[in-house]
Coordinates of C-alpha atoms and ligand atoms in Angstrom, one line a residue:
X24 CA -5.2 11.0 102.8
X25 CA -2.7 11.0 100.3
X26 CA 0.4 11.0 101.6
X27 CA 3.6 11.9 100.9
X28 CA 7.1 9.7 100.7
X29 CA 8.5 10.6 103.9
X30 CA 12.4 9.6 102.5
X31 CA 12.3 12.5 100.2
X32 CA 11.9 14.4 103.1
X33 CA 15.1 13.6 104.2
X34 CA 17.0 14.4 100.6
X35 CA 18.8 17.7 100.3
X36 CA 16.4 20.9 99.1
X37 CA 17.9 20.1 95.5
X38 CA 19.9 18.3 92.8
X39 CA 22.8 19.4 93.0
X40 CA 23.7 20.3 89.4
X41 CA 19.8 22.3 89.7
X42 CA 21.4 23.6 92.7
X43 CA 24.6 25.2 90.6
X44 CA 22.2 26.0 87.9
X45 CA 20.0 27.9 90.2
X46 CA 23.3 30.3 91.7
X47 CA 24.5 30.8 87.7
X48 CA 21.1 32.0 86.1
X49 CA 21.4 34.7 90.1
X50 CA 24.6 35.5 88.8
X51 CA 23.9 36.5 85.4
X52 CA 20.3 38.3 86.0
X53 CA 23.1 40.5 88.2
X54 CA 25.4 40.6 85.4
X55 CA 23.5 41.1 82.2
X56 CA 26.6 41.6 80.0
X57 CA 29.1 39.2 81.6
X58 CA 29.8 35.9 79.4
X59 CA 29.9 33.5 82.1
X60 CA 32.2 30.2 80.7
X61 CA 30.6 26.2 82.3
X62 CA 32.9 24.6 83.4
X63 CA 30.7 22.8 86.2
X64 CA 28.0 19.9 84.7
X65 CA 29.6 18.0 82.9
X66 CA 27.3 18.3 79.3
X67 CA 28.7 18.4 76.0
X68 CA 29.0 21.6 73.9
X69 CA 30.1 20.1 70.3
X70 CA 27.8 19.0 67.6
X71 CA 27.0 14.7 67.1
X72 CA 29.1 13.2 65.2
X73 CA 28.4 13.5 61.1
X74 CA 27.9 9.8 60.8
X75 CA 25.4 10.1 63.6
X76 CA 23.3 13.2 62.2
X77 CA 23.0 10.8 58.6
X78 CA 21.6 8.3 60.2
X79 CA 19.2 9.7 62.1
X80 CA 18.0 12.1 59.0
X81 CA 18.1 9.0 56.7
X82 CA 15.9 7.6 60.4
X83 CA 13.8 10.3 60.7
X84 CA 12.3 9.6 56.9
X85 CA 12.5 6.3 57.6
X86 CA 9.3 6.7 60.0
X87 CA 7.4 9.0 57.3
X88 CA 7.4 6.0 55.2
X89 CA 4.6 3.5 55.9
X90 CA 6.5 0.9 54.3
X91 CA 9.1 1.8 56.6
X92 CA 7.6 3.1 59.7
X93 CA 7.8 0.8 62.8
X94 CA 6.3 1.1 66.0
X95 CA 7.1 0.0 69.2
X96 CA 10.9 -1.3 69.1
X97 CA 12.5 -4.5 71.4
X98 CA 12.2 -4.3 74.5
X99 CA 15.9 -4.2 74.8
X100 CA 16.1 -2.2 72.1
X101 CA 17.3 -2.6 68.6
X102 CA 20.0 -6.1 67.9
X103 CA 21.2 -3.9 65.2
X104 CA 22.7 -2.2 68.2
X105 CA 23.0 -4.5 70.9
X106 CA 25.2 -6.9 68.4
X107 CA 28.0 -3.8 67.7
X108 CA 27.9 -3.2 71.4
X109 CA 28.9 -6.3 72.1
X110 CA 30.8 -7.1 69.7
X111 CA 32.9 -3.2 69.9
X112 CA 32.5 -2.6 73.8
X113 CA 33.0 -6.4 75.3
X114 CA 34.6 -9.3 73.4
X115 CA 36.9 -6.5 72.0
X116 CA 38.5 -6.2 75.2
X117 CA 38.3 -10.2 76.0
X118 CA 35.1 -9.4 78.1
X119 CA 32.6 -12.4 77.4
X120 CA 29.6 -10.4 77.4
X121 CA 26.7 -11.0 75.0
X122 CA 24.0 -8.9 72.8
X123 CA 21.5 -10.8 74.5
X124 CA 22.8 -9.4 77.9
X125 CA 22.7 -6.1 77.1
X126 CA 19.3 -3.8 77.5
X127 CA 19.6 -0.4 75.4
X128 CA 18.1 2.2 77.3
X129 CA 17.7 6.5 77.7
X130 CA 20.6 7.2 80.3
X131 CA 23.1 5.8 82.6
X132 CA 21.4 8.3 85.4
X133 CA 17.7 6.4 85.4
X134 CA 19.7 3.0 85.0
X135 CA 21.5 3.1 88.3
X136 CA 19.1 4.5 90.4
X137 CA 16.4 2.2 88.8
X138 CA 17.7 -0.7 89.3
X139 CA 18.4 -0.5 92.8
X140 CA 14.1 -1.2 92.7
X141 CA 15.2 -4.6 91.9
X142 CA 16.5 -5.3 95.7
X143 CA 14.5 -5.5 99.1
X144 CA 14.8 -2.5 101.1
X145 CA 16.9 -4.1 104.0
X146 CA 19.9 -4.4 101.5
X147 CA 22.8 -2.1 103.0
X148 CA 24.1 0.0 100.1
X149 CA 27.5 1.0 99.5
X150 CA 28.6 4.2 98.1
X151 CA 32.2 5.8 97.1
X152 CA 32.6 9.5 98.8
X153 CA 33.0 11.4 97.0
X154 CA 30.8 10.2 93.8
X155 CA 27.9 11.5 91.2
X156 CA 25.2 12.3 93.5
X157 CA 22.2 10.5 91.7
X158 CA 23.7 7.4 93.8
X159 CA 23.1 8.1 97.5
X160 CA 19.8 10.6 96.3
X161 CA 18.0 7.7 95.2
X162 CA 19.3 5.7 98.0
X163 CA 17.6 7.6 100.1
X164 CA 14.5 8.2 97.9
X165 CA 14.4 4.5 97.9
X166 CA 14.2 4.7 102.0
X167 CA 17.3 3.0 102.1
X168 CA 19.3 5.6 104.5
X169 CA 18.7 7.1 108.1
X170 CA 18.4 10.8 108.1
X171 CA 21.6 13.3 107.7
X172 CA 23.5 13.8 110.7
X173 CA 27.2 15.9 110.5
X174 CA 27.0 15.7 106.9
X175 CA 26.5 11.2 106.6
X176 CA 23.2 9.8 106.4
X177 CA 22.4 6.2 108.6
X178 CA 22.5 3.0 107.0
X179 CA 25.0 3.9 104.6
X180 CA 28.7 2.9 103.9
X181 CA 30.8 5.4 103.2
X182 CA 33.7 4.7 100.6
X183 CA 35.9 7.1 101.6
X184 CA 37.6 8.3 98.8
X185 CA 40.7 11.0 99.1
X186 CA 44.0 11.9 98.5
X187 CA 46.1 9.7 100.8
X188 CA 44.4 6.3 99.4
X189 CA 44.7 7.9 95.8
X190 CA 41.0 8.0 95.5
X191 CA 40.8 4.3 95.5
X192 CA 38.5 3.2 98.6
X193 CA 39.1 0.8 100.3
X194 CA 36.9 -2.4 100.7
X195 CA 34.0 -1.8 103.0
X196 CA 34.8 -4.0 106.6
X197 CA 30.7 -4.0 107.7
X198 CA 28.3 -6.1 105.9
X199 CA 27.6 -4.1 102.5
X200 CA 24.9 -6.2 99.8
X201 CA 24.9 -3.1 97.1
X202 CA 28.1 -1.6 95.8
X203 CA 28.4 1.4 93.8
X204 CA 31.5 1.9 92.0
X205 CA 32.2 4.3 89.3
X206 CA 35.6 4.7 87.3
X207 CA 36.9 6.0 85.7
X208 CA 35.4 7.9 88.3
X209 CA 33.8 11.3 88.8
X210 CA 34.5 13.6 90.0
X211 CA 38.1 13.2 90.6
X212 CA 38.8 10.8 87.2
X213 CA 40.3 8.3 89.1
X214 CA 40.7 5.5 87.4
X215 CA 41.2 1.8 88.8
X216 CA 44.0 -0.9 88.3
X217 CA 42.8 -4.9 86.9
X218 CA 44.3 -5.9 90.2
X219 CA 42.0 -3.6 92.6
X220 CA 39.1 -4.0 90.6
X221 CA 39.5 -8.1 91.1
X222 CA 39.7 -7.8 94.6
X223 CA 36.1 -5.6 94.4
X224 CA 34.8 -8.5 92.2
X225 CA 36.6 -11.1 94.8
X226 CA 34.4 -9.2 97.9
X227 CA 31.5 -9.3 95.8
X228 CA 31.9 -13.0 95.8
X229 CA 32.7 -13.5 99.3
X230 CA 30.1 -11.4 100.6
X231 CA 26.8 -12.6 98.5
X232 CA 27.1 -8.8 97.2
X233 CA 26.6 -7.0 93.9
X234 CA 28.7 -4.1 92.3
X235 CA 26.9 -1.6 90.0
X236 CA 29.1 -1.0 88.1
X237 CA 29.2 2.9 86.0
X238 CA 31.5 2.8 83.0
X239 CA 30.2 5.5 81.7
X240 CA 33.2 7.5 81.2
X241 CA 35.1 4.7 80.0
X242 CA 36.0 6.5 76.5
X243 CA 38.4 8.6 77.6
X244 CA 40.7 5.9 79.4
X245 CA 44.2 7.0 77.8
X246 CA 46.2 4.2 79.7
X247 CA 46.5 1.1 77.7
X248 CA 46.4 -0.7 81.4
X249 CA 43.5 -0.1 82.3
X250 CA 40.2 -2.1 82.4
X251 CA 37.2 -0.4 80.4
X252 CA 35.1 -2.8 81.5
X253 CA 34.5 -4.4 84.7
X254 CA 34.1 -7.7 82.6
X255 CA 37.6 -8.0 82.0
X256 CA 37.9 -9.0 85.2
X257 CA 37.2 -13.1 85.9
X258 CA 34.0 -14.0 87.9
X259 CA 32.4 -10.7 87.5
X260 CA 29.7 -11.5 85.2
X261 CA 28.1 -13.3 88.7
X262 CA 28.8 -10.3 90.3
X263 CA 28.3 -7.4 88.4
X264 CA 25.8 -4.9 86.3
X265 CA 27.2 -2.0 83.7
X266 CA 26.4 0.8 82.7
X267 CA 27.7 3.0 80.2
X268 CA 26.3 5.8 78.4
X269 CA 26.7 7.3 75.0
X270 CA 26.1 11.1 76.1
X271 CA 29.7 11.3 77.1
X272 CA 31.4 9.6 74.0
X273 CA 29.3 10.6 70.8
X274 CA 28.2 13.7 72.5
X275 CA 24.6 12.4 73.2
X276 CA 23.7 14.6 76.5
X277 CA 20.2 16.0 74.6
X278 CA 19.6 12.9 72.5
X279 CA 19.7 9.9 75.4
X280 CA 21.4 7.1 74.6
X281 CA 22.7 4.5 77.0
X282 CA 22.3 1.0 77.9
X283 CA 23.0 -1.4 81.3
X284 CA 24.9 -4.9 80.9
X285 CA 22.7 -7.5 83.0
X286 CA 24.6 -11.0 82.2
X287 CA 22.5 -13.6 82.0
X288 CA 24.9 -15.4 85.3
X289 CA 24.5 -12.3 87.0
X290 CA 22.9 -13.1 90.6
X291 CA 21.4 -12.3 93.5
X292 CA 19.7 -14.3 96.4
X293 CA 16.1 -15.1 97.6
X294 CA 15.3 -14.6 101.6
X295 CA 15.8 -18.4 101.8
X296 CA 19.6 -17.6 100.3
X297 CA 18.1 -19.2 96.8
X298 CA 20.4 -17.5 94.1
X299 CA 18.1 -16.6 91.1
X300 CA 19.4 -14.1 88.2
X301 CA 18.4 -10.8 87.9
X302 CA 18.8 -10.4 84.2
X303 CA 15.4 -11.9 84.0
X304 CA 13.8 -9.5 86.6
X305 CA 15.6 -6.4 84.9
X306 CA 14.0 -7.8 81.5
X307 CA 10.8 -7.8 83.9
X308 CA 11.5 -4.0 84.9
X309 CA 12.0 -2.9 82.1
X310 CA 9.3 -4.2 80.0
X311 CA 6.6 -2.8 82.1
X312 CA 8.2 0.5 82.9
X313 CA 10.1 1.2 79.7
X314 CA 9.0 1.2 76.5
X315 CA 12.5 2.1 74.7
X316 CA 14.9 4.3 73.2
X317 CA 13.3 6.0 69.9
X318 CA 14.6 4.3 66.4
X319 CA 16.6 7.2 65.1
X320 CA 18.3 7.8 68.0
X321 CA 19.0 3.8 68.1
X322 CA 20.0 4.5 64.7
X323 CA 22.8 7.5 65.2
X324 CA 24.3 5.4 68.1
X325 CA 24.9 2.8 65.6
X326 CA 26.2 4.7 63.5
X327 CA 29.2 5.7 66.4
X328 CA 30.4 1.8 65.5
X329 CA 31.0 2.5 61.3
X330 CA 34.3 3.0 60.6
X331 CA 33.7 6.9 59.9
X332 CA 31.6 6.8 63.2
X333 CA 34.1 5.6 65.3
X334 CA 37.1 8.1 64.0
X335 CA 34.8 10.9 64.6
X336 CA 33.5 10.3 67.5
X337 CA 37.6 9.7 68.9
X338 CA 37.5 12.9 67.3
X339 CA 35.5 14.4 69.9
X340 CA 37.1 12.6 72.9
X341 CA 40.5 14.0 72.1
X342 CA 38.9 17.4 71.6
X343 CA 37.7 17.8 75.1
X344 CA 40.9 15.3 76.2
X345 CA 42.7 18.4 75.2
X346 CA 40.9 20.9 76.8
X347 CA 41.1 18.7 80.1
X348 CA 45.0 18.8 79.5
X349 CA 45.3 22.5 79.4
X350 CA 43.3 22.9 82.8
X351 CA 45.1 20.5 84.7
X352 CA 48.2 22.8 83.5
X353 CA 46.8 25.8 84.3
X354 CA 45.7 24.8 87.5
X355 CA 48.7 22.5 88.3
X356 CA 51.2 25.4 87.3
X357 CA 48.7 28.0 90.0
X358 CA 50.3 25.6 92.9
X359 CA 47.1 23.4 93.1
X360 CA 47.3 19.7 93.6
X361 CA 45.2 18.1 90.6
X362 CA 43.8 14.9 89.8
X363 CA 42.0 13.4 86.3
X364 CA 41.7 14.9 83.2
X365 CA 44.4 12.2 82.1
X366 CA 42.4 9.3 82.0
X367 CA 38.6 11.4 82.3
X368 CA 36.9 14.9 81.4
X369 CA 36.8 16.2 85.0
X370 CA 39.8 18.0 87.0
X371 CA 39.6 17.6 91.0
X372 CA 41.4 20.2 92.2
X373 CA 42.2 20.6 96.3
X374 CA 41.4 24.1 96.6
X375 CA 42.6 24.3 100.0
X376 CA 39.3 26.3 101.2
X377 CA 36.1 25.8 101.7
X378 CA 34.8 24.6 98.2
X379 CA 31.5 26.8 97.8
X380 CA 33.3 29.7 98.7
X381 CA 35.7 28.7 96.3
X382 CA 32.7 28.1 93.5
X383 CA 31.6 31.6 94.3
X384 CA 35.1 33.4 94.3
X385 CA 35.4 31.8 91.0
X386 CA 31.8 32.9 89.2
X387 CA 32.4 36.6 91.0
X388 CA 35.8 36.8 90.2
X389 CA 36.6 35.0 87.2
X390 CA 32.4 34.6 85.7
X391 CA 33.9 30.8 85.5
X392 CA 31.7 28.0 86.5
X393 CA 33.0 24.5 88.5
X394 CA 31.5 22.5 90.7
X395 CA 32.2 22.5 94.9
X396 CA 33.4 19.2 95.5
X397 CA 31.6 19.0 98.7
X398 CA 28.1 18.3 96.5
X399 CA 29.5 15.1 95.7
X400 CA 30.1 14.3 99.5
X401 CA 31.5 14.9 102.7
X402 CA 35.2 14.0 101.4
X403 CA 34.9 16.5 98.7
X404 CA 35.4 19.5 101.0
X405 CA 38.1 21.6 100.4
X406 CA 38.4 20.0 96.3
X407 CA 36.5 21.9 93.3
X408 CA 36.1 19.7 90.2
X409 CA 36.4 21.6 86.6
X410 CA 35.1 19.9 83.1
X411 CA 36.4 19.7 80.3
X412 CA 33.5 19.7 78.3
X413 CA 33.2 22.8 76.6
X414 CA 34.7 25.3 73.7
X415 CA 38.6 25.1 73.1
X416 CA 37.8 28.7 72.9
X417 CA 36.3 29.0 76.2
X418 CA 38.6 26.9 78.1
X419 CA 41.1 28.8 76.5
X420 CA 39.7 32.2 78.3
X421 CA 38.4 30.6 81.6
X422 CA 41.7 29.8 82.6
X423 CA 43.8 33.6 81.6
X424 CA 40.6 34.4 84.2
X425 CA 41.1 31.7 86.4
X426 CA 45.2 32.8 86.7
X427 CA 43.8 37.0 86.9
X428 CA 41.3 36.2 89.9
X429 CA 43.4 33.8 91.5
Ligands
MLT23 C1 28.2 15.3 86.1 O1 28.3 16.7 85.5 O2 28.6 14.9 86.7 C2 27.6 14.6 84.7 O3 26.8 15.7 83.4 C3 25.9 14.4 85.7 C4 25.5 13.5 84.3 O4 26.0 12.9 83.7 O5 24.0 13.6 85.1

């Protein structure tokens, strides 16, 4: 008899953004003439930078010629891309990461969840609340939680991020083995200082824990003092894995390219307490289950590190950050407390009401889609998230409509 993974039964019925998309299409079916403006899921709307398009085309032409055609690529990704990542994204920050420690992949979403596969099922997981729902959902799927009771899954250490702690969770009090952190944070837009991040690194050392650090939004950091990478912190190489993505910084949500950094010294432990190094485990996992990102896509991502690619990517990020500023200003002037939008593309708004009701009200009265904060966790109740990923014209119109609706 084929039996199902019983842990799937513990999940909420559908993934947050699928649920939202279903509600929006139902609204559109009932209001076919209404132009709905989507500030919900963080999905880019501007085309790929011209430098990427050029590299993409050239690589496709290479694949069309027997002399330059390529089959399977190297398991960690092409070194032409990994060398640039190490140089521009880490060495330039003084972070000691080498090309050999980088694994190119098709998304931070897959990597942040697949990485759990390397660990025993009895590990205790700490997850911020609110946070990107993938960490919790995949922890449930992996059987590391109990059932849902009063908005909380048993067996999870929730790291509460609230207005009271400026959306930076305190260190856990009990035992935790695996810690998810995301900065700049999705959904709150909060950022962490080097001093605060150093406390997490020290905690991981003291408790023999591991940090899974999601830095998918680092390109949106504006303040000079905010760390872009956990490896800017001394001692992080031993206790942290970092996830990055070209999705938002280079417009790659539909093209798919990201990377994960697993330093050669990053450790976990055998049951007898002996140190083991995660790099070789992740390499084993990836070379068995993943066949890499396509050559044209890796070439397109490589172009992001050229002089014109960097300039064009910065223009993209600046464009969305201008939207973020407008959203934050407008919502603040309407009397709502906002965080984010200054070093992140998300604006986290205290709606002072049930977040799904606020979502329904914005959709029905303004034709604007937001993400209800409750979808990101118990502590997100009462909030909504607006995303800056849309055209300036749509963002401006959305703000006009919201003003009229409120
Ligand atoms: C979000 O809206 O939180 C993100 O776009 C989702 C994702 O990156 O998968």
